[in-house]
Short mmCIF file of C-alpha atoms and ligand atoms in Angstrom, two decimals:
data_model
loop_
_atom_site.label_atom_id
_atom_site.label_comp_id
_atom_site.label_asym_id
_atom_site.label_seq_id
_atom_site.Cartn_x
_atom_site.Cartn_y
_atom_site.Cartn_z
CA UNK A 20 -8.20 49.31 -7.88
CA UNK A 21 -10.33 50.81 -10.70
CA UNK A 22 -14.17 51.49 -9.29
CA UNK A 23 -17.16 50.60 -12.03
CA UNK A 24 -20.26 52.12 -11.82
CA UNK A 25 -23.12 50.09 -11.99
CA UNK A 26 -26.73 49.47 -12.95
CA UNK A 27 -28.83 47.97 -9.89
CA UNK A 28 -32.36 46.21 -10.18
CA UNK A 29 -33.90 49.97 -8.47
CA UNK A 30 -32.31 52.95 -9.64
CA UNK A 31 -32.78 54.44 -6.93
CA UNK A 32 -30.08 53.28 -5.23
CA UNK A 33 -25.97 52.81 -6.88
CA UNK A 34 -23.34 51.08 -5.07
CA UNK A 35 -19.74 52.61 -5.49
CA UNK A 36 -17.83 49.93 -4.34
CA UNK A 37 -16.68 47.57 -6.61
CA UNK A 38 -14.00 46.11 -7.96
CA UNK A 39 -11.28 43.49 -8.14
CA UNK A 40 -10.20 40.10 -9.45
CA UNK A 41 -9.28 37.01 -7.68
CA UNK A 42 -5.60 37.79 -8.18
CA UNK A 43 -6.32 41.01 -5.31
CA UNK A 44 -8.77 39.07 -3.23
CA UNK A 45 -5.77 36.36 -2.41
CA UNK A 46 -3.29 39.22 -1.87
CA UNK A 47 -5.12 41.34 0.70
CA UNK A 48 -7.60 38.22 2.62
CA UNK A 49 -6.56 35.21 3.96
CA UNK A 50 -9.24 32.73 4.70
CA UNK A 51 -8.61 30.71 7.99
CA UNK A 52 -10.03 27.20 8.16
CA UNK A 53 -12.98 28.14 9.22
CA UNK A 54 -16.82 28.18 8.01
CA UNK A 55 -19.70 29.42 9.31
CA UNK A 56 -23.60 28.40 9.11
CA UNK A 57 -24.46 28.13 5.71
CA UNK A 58 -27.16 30.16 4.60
CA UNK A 59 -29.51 29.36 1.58
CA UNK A 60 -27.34 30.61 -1.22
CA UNK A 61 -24.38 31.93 0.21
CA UNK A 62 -20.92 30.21 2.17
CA UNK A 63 -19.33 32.81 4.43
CA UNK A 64 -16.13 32.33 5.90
CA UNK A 65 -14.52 34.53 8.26
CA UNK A 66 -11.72 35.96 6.69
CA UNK A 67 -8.32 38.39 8.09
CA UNK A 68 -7.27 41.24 5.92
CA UNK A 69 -3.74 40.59 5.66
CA UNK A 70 -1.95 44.44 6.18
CA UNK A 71 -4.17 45.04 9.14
CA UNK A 72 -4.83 41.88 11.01
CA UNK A 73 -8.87 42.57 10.83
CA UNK A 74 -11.26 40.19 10.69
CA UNK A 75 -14.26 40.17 8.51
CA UNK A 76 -16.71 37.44 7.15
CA UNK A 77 -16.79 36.85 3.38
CA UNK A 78 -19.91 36.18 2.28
CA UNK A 79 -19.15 34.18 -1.23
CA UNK A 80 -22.36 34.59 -3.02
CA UNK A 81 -22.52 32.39 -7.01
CA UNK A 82 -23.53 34.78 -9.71
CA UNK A 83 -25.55 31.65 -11.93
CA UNK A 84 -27.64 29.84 -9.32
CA UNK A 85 -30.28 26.97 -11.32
CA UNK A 86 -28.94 28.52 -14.53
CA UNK A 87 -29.90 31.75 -13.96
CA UNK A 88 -27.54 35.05 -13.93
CA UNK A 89 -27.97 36.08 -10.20
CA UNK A 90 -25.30 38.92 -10.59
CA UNK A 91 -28.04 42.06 -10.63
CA UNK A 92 -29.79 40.38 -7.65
CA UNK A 93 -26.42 40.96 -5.54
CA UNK A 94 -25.71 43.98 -6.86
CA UNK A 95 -28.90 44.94 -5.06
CA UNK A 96 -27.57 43.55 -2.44
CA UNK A 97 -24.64 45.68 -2.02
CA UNK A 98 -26.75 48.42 -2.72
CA UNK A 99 -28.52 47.77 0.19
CA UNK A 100 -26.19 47.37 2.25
CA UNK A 101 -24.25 50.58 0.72
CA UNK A 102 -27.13 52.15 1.74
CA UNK A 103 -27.74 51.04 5.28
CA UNK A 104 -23.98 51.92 6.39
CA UNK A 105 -25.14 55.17 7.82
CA UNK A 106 -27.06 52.29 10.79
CA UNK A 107 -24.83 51.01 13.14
CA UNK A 108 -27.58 48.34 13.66
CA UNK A 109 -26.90 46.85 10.12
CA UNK A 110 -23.93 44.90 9.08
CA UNK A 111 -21.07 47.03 7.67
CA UNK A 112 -19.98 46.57 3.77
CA UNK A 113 -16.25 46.50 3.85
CA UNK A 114 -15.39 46.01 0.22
CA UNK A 115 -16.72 43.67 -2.65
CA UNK A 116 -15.15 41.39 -4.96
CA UNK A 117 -16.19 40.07 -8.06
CA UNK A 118 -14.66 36.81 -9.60
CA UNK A 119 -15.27 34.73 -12.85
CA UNK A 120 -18.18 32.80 -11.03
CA UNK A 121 -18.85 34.09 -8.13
CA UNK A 122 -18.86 37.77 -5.93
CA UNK A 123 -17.38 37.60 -2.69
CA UNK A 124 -18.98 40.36 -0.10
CA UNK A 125 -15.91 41.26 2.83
CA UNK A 126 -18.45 42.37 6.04
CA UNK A 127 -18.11 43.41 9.58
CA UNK A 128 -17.68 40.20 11.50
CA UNK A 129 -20.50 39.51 13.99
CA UNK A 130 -18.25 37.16 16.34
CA UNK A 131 -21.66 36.59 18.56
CA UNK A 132 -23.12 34.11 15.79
CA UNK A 133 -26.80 34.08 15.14
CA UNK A 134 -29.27 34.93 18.27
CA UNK A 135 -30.66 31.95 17.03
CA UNK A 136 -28.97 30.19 19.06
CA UNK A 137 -29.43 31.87 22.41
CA UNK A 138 -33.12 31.24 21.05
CA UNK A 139 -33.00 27.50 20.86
CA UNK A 140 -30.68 27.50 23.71
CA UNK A 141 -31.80 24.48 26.68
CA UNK A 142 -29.00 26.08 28.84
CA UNK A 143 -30.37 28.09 31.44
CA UNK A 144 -27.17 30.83 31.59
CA UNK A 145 -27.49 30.49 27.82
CA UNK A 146 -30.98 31.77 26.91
CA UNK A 147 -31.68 35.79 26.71
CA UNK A 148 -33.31 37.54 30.22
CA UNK A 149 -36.26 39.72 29.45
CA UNK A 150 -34.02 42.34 29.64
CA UNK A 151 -31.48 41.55 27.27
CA UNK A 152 -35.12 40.60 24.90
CA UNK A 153 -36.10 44.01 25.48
CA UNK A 154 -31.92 45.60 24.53
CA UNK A 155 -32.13 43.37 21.82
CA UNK A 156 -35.52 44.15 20.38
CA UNK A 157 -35.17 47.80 20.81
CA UNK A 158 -32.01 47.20 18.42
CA UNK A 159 -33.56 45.85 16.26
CA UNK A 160 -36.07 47.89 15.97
CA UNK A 161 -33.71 50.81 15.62
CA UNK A 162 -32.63 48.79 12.65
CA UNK A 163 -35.82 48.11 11.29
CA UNK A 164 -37.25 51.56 11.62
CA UNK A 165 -33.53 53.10 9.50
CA UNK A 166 -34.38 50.70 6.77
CA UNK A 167 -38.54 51.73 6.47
CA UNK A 168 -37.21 55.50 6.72
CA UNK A 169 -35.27 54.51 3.59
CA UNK A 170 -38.08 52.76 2.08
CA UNK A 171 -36.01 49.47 2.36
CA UNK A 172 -38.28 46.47 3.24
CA UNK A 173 -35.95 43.28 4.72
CA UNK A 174 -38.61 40.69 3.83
CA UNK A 175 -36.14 37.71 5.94
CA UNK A 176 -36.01 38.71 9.28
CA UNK A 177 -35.40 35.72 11.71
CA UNK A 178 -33.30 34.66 14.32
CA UNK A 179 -30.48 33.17 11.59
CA UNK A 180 -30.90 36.80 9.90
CA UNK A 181 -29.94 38.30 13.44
CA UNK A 182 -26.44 38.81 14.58
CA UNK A 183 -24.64 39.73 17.78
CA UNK A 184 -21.37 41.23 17.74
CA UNK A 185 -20.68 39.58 20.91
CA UNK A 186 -22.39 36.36 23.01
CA UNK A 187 -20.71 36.39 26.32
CA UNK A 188 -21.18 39.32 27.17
CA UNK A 189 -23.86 39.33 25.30
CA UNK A 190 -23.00 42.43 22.15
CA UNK A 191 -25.53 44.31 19.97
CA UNK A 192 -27.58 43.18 17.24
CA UNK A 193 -26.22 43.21 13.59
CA UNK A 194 -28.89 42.68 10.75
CA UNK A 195 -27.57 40.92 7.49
CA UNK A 196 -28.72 39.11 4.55
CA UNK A 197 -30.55 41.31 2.33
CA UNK A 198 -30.98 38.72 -0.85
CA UNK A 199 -34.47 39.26 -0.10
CA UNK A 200 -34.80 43.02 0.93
CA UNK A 201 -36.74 45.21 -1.34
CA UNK A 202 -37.33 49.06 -2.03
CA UNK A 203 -41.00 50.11 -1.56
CA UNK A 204 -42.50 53.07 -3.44
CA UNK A 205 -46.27 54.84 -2.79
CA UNK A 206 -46.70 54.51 -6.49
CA UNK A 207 -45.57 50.86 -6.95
CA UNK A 208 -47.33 47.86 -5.99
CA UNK A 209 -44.60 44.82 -4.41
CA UNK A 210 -46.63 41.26 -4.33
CA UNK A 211 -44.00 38.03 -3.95
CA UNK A 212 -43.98 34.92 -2.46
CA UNK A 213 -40.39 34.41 -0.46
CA UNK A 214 -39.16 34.42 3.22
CA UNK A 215 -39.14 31.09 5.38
CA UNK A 216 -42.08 29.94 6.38
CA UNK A 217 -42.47 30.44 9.60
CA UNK A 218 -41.43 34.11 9.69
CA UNK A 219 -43.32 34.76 6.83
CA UNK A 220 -46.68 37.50 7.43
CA UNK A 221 -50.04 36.31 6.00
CA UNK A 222 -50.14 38.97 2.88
CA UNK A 223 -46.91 37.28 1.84
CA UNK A 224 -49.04 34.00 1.67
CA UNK A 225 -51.97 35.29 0.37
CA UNK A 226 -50.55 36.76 -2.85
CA UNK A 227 -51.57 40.54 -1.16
CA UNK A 228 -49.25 43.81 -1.46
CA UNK A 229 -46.50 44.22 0.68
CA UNK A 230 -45.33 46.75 2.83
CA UNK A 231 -42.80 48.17 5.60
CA UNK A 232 -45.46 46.17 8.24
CA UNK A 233 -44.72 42.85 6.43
CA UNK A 234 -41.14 43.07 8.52
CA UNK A 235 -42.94 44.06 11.67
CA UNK A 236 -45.02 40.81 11.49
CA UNK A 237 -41.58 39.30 11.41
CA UNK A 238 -40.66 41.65 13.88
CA UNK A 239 -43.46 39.71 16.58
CA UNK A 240 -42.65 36.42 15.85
CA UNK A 241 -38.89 37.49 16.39
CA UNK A 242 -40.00 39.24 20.26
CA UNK A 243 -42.27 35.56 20.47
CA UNK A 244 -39.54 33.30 19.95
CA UNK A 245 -36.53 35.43 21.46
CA UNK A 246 -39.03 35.21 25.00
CA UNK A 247 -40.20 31.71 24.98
CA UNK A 248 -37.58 29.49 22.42
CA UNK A 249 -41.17 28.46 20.55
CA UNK A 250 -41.58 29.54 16.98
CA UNK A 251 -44.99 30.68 17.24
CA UNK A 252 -46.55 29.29 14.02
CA UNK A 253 -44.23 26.35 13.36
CA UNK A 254 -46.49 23.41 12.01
CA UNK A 255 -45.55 19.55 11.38
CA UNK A 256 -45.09 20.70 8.42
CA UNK A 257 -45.35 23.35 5.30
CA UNK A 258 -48.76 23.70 5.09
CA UNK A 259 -49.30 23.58 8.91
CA UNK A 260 -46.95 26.60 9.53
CA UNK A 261 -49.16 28.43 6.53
CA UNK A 262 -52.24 27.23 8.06
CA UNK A 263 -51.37 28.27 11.69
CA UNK A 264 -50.71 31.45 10.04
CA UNK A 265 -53.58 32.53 7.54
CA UNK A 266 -55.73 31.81 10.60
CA UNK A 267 -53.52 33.34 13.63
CA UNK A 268 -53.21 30.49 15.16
CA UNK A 269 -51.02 31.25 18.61
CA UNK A 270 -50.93 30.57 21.54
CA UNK A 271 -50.06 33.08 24.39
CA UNK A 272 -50.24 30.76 27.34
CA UNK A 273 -46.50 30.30 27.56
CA UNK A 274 -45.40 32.04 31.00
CA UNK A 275 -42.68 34.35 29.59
CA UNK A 276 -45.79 36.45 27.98
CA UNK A 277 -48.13 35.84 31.42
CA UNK A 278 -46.15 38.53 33.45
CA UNK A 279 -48.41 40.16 35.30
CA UNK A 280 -47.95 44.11 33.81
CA UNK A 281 -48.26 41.44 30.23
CA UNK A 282 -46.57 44.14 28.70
CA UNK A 283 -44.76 42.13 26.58
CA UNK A 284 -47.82 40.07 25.43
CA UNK A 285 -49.56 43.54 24.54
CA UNK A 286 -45.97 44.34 22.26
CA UNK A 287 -46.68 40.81 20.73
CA UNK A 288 -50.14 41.44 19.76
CA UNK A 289 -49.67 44.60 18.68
CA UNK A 290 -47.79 43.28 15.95
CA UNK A 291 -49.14 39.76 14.99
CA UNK A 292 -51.98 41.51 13.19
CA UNK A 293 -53.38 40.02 10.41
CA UNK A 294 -54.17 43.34 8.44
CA UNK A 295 -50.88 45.05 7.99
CA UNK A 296 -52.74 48.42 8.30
CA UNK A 297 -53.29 46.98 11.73
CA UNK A 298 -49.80 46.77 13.06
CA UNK A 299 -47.62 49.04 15.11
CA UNK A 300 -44.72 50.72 13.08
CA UNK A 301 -41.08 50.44 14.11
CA UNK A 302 -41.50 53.76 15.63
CA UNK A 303 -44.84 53.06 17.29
CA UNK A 304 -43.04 49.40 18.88
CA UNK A 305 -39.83 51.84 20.24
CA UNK A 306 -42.29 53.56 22.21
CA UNK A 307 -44.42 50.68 23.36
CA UNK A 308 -44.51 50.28 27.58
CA UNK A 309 -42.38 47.33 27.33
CA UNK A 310 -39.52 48.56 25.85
CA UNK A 311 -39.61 51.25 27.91
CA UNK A 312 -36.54 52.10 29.94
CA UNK A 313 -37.31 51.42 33.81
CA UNK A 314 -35.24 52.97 36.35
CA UNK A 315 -32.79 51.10 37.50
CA UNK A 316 -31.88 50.32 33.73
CA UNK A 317 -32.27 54.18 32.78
CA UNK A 318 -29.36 54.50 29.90
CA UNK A 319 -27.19 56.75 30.30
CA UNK A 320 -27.07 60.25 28.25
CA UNK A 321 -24.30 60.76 25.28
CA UNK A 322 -22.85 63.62 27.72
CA UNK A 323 -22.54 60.62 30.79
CA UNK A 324 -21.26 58.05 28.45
CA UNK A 325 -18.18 60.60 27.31
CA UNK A 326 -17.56 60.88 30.99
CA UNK A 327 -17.87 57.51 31.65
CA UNK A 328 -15.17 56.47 29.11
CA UNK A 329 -13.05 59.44 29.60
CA UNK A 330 -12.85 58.52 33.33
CA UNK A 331 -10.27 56.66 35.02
CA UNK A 332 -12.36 55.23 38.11
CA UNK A 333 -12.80 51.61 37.95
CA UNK A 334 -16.89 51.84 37.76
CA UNK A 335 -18.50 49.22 35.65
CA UNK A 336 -20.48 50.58 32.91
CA UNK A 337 -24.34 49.51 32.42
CA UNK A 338 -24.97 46.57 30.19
CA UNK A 339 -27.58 48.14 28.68
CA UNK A 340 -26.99 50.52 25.53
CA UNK A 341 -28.68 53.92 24.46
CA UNK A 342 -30.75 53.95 21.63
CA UNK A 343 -29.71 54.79 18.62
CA UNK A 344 -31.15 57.74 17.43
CA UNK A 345 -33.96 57.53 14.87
CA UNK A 346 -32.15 59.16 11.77
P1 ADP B 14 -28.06 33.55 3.06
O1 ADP B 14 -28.66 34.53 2.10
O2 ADP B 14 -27.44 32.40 2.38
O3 ADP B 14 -28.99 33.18 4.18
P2 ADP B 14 -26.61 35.18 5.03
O4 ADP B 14 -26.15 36.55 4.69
O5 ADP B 14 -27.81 35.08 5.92
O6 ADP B 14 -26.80 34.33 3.69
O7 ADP B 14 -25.40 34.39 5.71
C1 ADP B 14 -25.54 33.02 6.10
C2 ADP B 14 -25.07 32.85 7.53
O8 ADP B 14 -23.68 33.20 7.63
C3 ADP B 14 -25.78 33.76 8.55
O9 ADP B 14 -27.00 33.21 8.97
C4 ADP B 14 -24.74 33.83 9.66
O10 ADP B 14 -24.76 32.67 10.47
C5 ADP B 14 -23.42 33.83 8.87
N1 ADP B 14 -22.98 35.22 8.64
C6 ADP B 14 -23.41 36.05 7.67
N2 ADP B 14 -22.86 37.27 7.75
C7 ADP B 14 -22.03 37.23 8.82
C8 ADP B 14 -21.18 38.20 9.47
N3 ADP B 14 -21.06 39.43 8.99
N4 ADP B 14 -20.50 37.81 10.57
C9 ADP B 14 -20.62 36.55 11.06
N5 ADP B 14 -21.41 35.60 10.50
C10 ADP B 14 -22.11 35.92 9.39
MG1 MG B 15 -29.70 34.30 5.80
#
């Protein structure tokens, strides 16, 4: 199918892929029965490519939303994510479709669901270990640090933003939804109000310029609530949750952040800062003491892992992963 080039809201960045009527989208996808969570402005349904058996989510995203032409916002989107394919840790763009009314996003399918879940999660076999906090966060942060690199700012990082390509055995992390992510220039000041409350950093609230560090403020309250289930700020209400946060107000009694090396409570603080000058960078959190590789857990090197998989012995491999490597 013919390929248009296209105008996106920063010029700095061009998707390439798109294309495509409805007539093609029916041909190559069918859509199984099935829906996942429903996100603020988007339905995604996990969808099969028809000639190859795959599976992939369809993210089905309205182009008018309250009256307003929405298409150049998701164009940024798929810019974004365009962008971000060269990160494992971000959510792959398989193709794009645009309809009469809507555009319909085909991505890698995170079969794990949201960590959100495992988050909220009562059962005991459920919730994440430490150690699969610490895999997990490093991921993340692998993530994280890719998109400042690339000057791309997420702005909506939270548990429901957070996938897993697997949940039992627990997979690796996927990051998606970038409806709210940004690009951030030296020369260019960025002040909006958005996110969800509760993940949200206090310059967001405050009107004040944003930056890469508005995602690592994110970033803590993700390591907070992935270790204890609590959302650290959460009020009764709105202006509770903004409250709790204009005047850090968190606690750090729970007993997941009283270990007694409180490594992970250091990681925490390190990041719910209120001056974003103040926080560690994505780089600075990979290297932190608690995400530190201990020995028993040491991953193995690219040169063991191609003998691992090349061998025929019946060894079980480690459930953690290497890092990616800071590109
Ligand atoms: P919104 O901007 O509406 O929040 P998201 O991109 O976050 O849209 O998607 C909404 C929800 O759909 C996600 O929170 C997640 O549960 C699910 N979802 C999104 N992308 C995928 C995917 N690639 N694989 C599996 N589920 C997905
Ligand atoms: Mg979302």
């Amino acid at each position: 199918c013919q390929q248009h080039p296209l105008n996106v809201l920063n010029s700095e960045i061009t998707p390439n892929t798109l294309c495509i009527c409805e007539a093609v989208f029916q041909n190559k996808l069918s859509l199984p029965a099935i829906t996942l969570p429903v996100g603020k402005f988007a339905v995604v349904r996990k969808c099969v490519e028809k000639c190859t058996g795959h599976e992939y989510a369809a993210k089905f995203m309205r182009k008018r939303r309250k009256g307003q032409d929405c298409r150049m916002e998701i164009i940024h989107e798929i810019a974004v994510l365009e962008l971000a394919t060269a990160s494992h840790r971000v959510v792959n763009l398989h193709q794009v479709y645009e309809m009469a009314s809507e555009m319909v996003l085909v991505l890698e399918f995170a079969a794990g669901g949201e960590i959100f879940n495992q988050c909220v999660s009562d059962e005991e076999d459920e919730a994440f270990s430490e150690e699969d906090v610490k895999r997990l966060m490093r991921q993340i942060l692998e993530g994280v640090s890719f998109l400042h690199q690339n000057n791309v700012v997420h702005l909506d990082l939270k548990p429901q933003n957070i996938l897993l390509t697997s949940s039992s055995p627990l997979g690796d992390i996927k990051i998606v939804d970038f409806g709210l992510s940004r690009m951030v220039s030296s020369h260019q000041e960025l002040r909006e109000i958005m996110g969800t409350p509760e993940y949200v950093a206090p310059e967001v609230l405050n009107y004040e310029p944003i930056s890469t560090a508005t995602d690592m403020w994110s970033a803590g309250v993700l390591a907070y609530v992935m270790l204890t289930g609590i959302s650290p700020f959460l009020g009764e209400n709105k202006q509770e949750t903004f409250l709790n946060i204009s005047q850090l107000n968190v606690s750090y009694s729970e007993e997941e952040l009283q270990q007694p090396d409180r490594t992970a409570l250091s990681f925490i603080q390190t990041l719910l800062r209120k001056q974003p000058q103040d926080r560690a960078t994505a780089e600075q959190c990979l290297k932190h003491p608690w995400l530190q590789f201990s020995e028993v857990q040491e991953p193995q090197t690219a040169v063991e892992e191609q003998q691992a998989s090349s061998s025929t012995s019946s060894s079980t491999s480690s459930s953690t992963s290497s890092p990616e490597p800071a590109s």
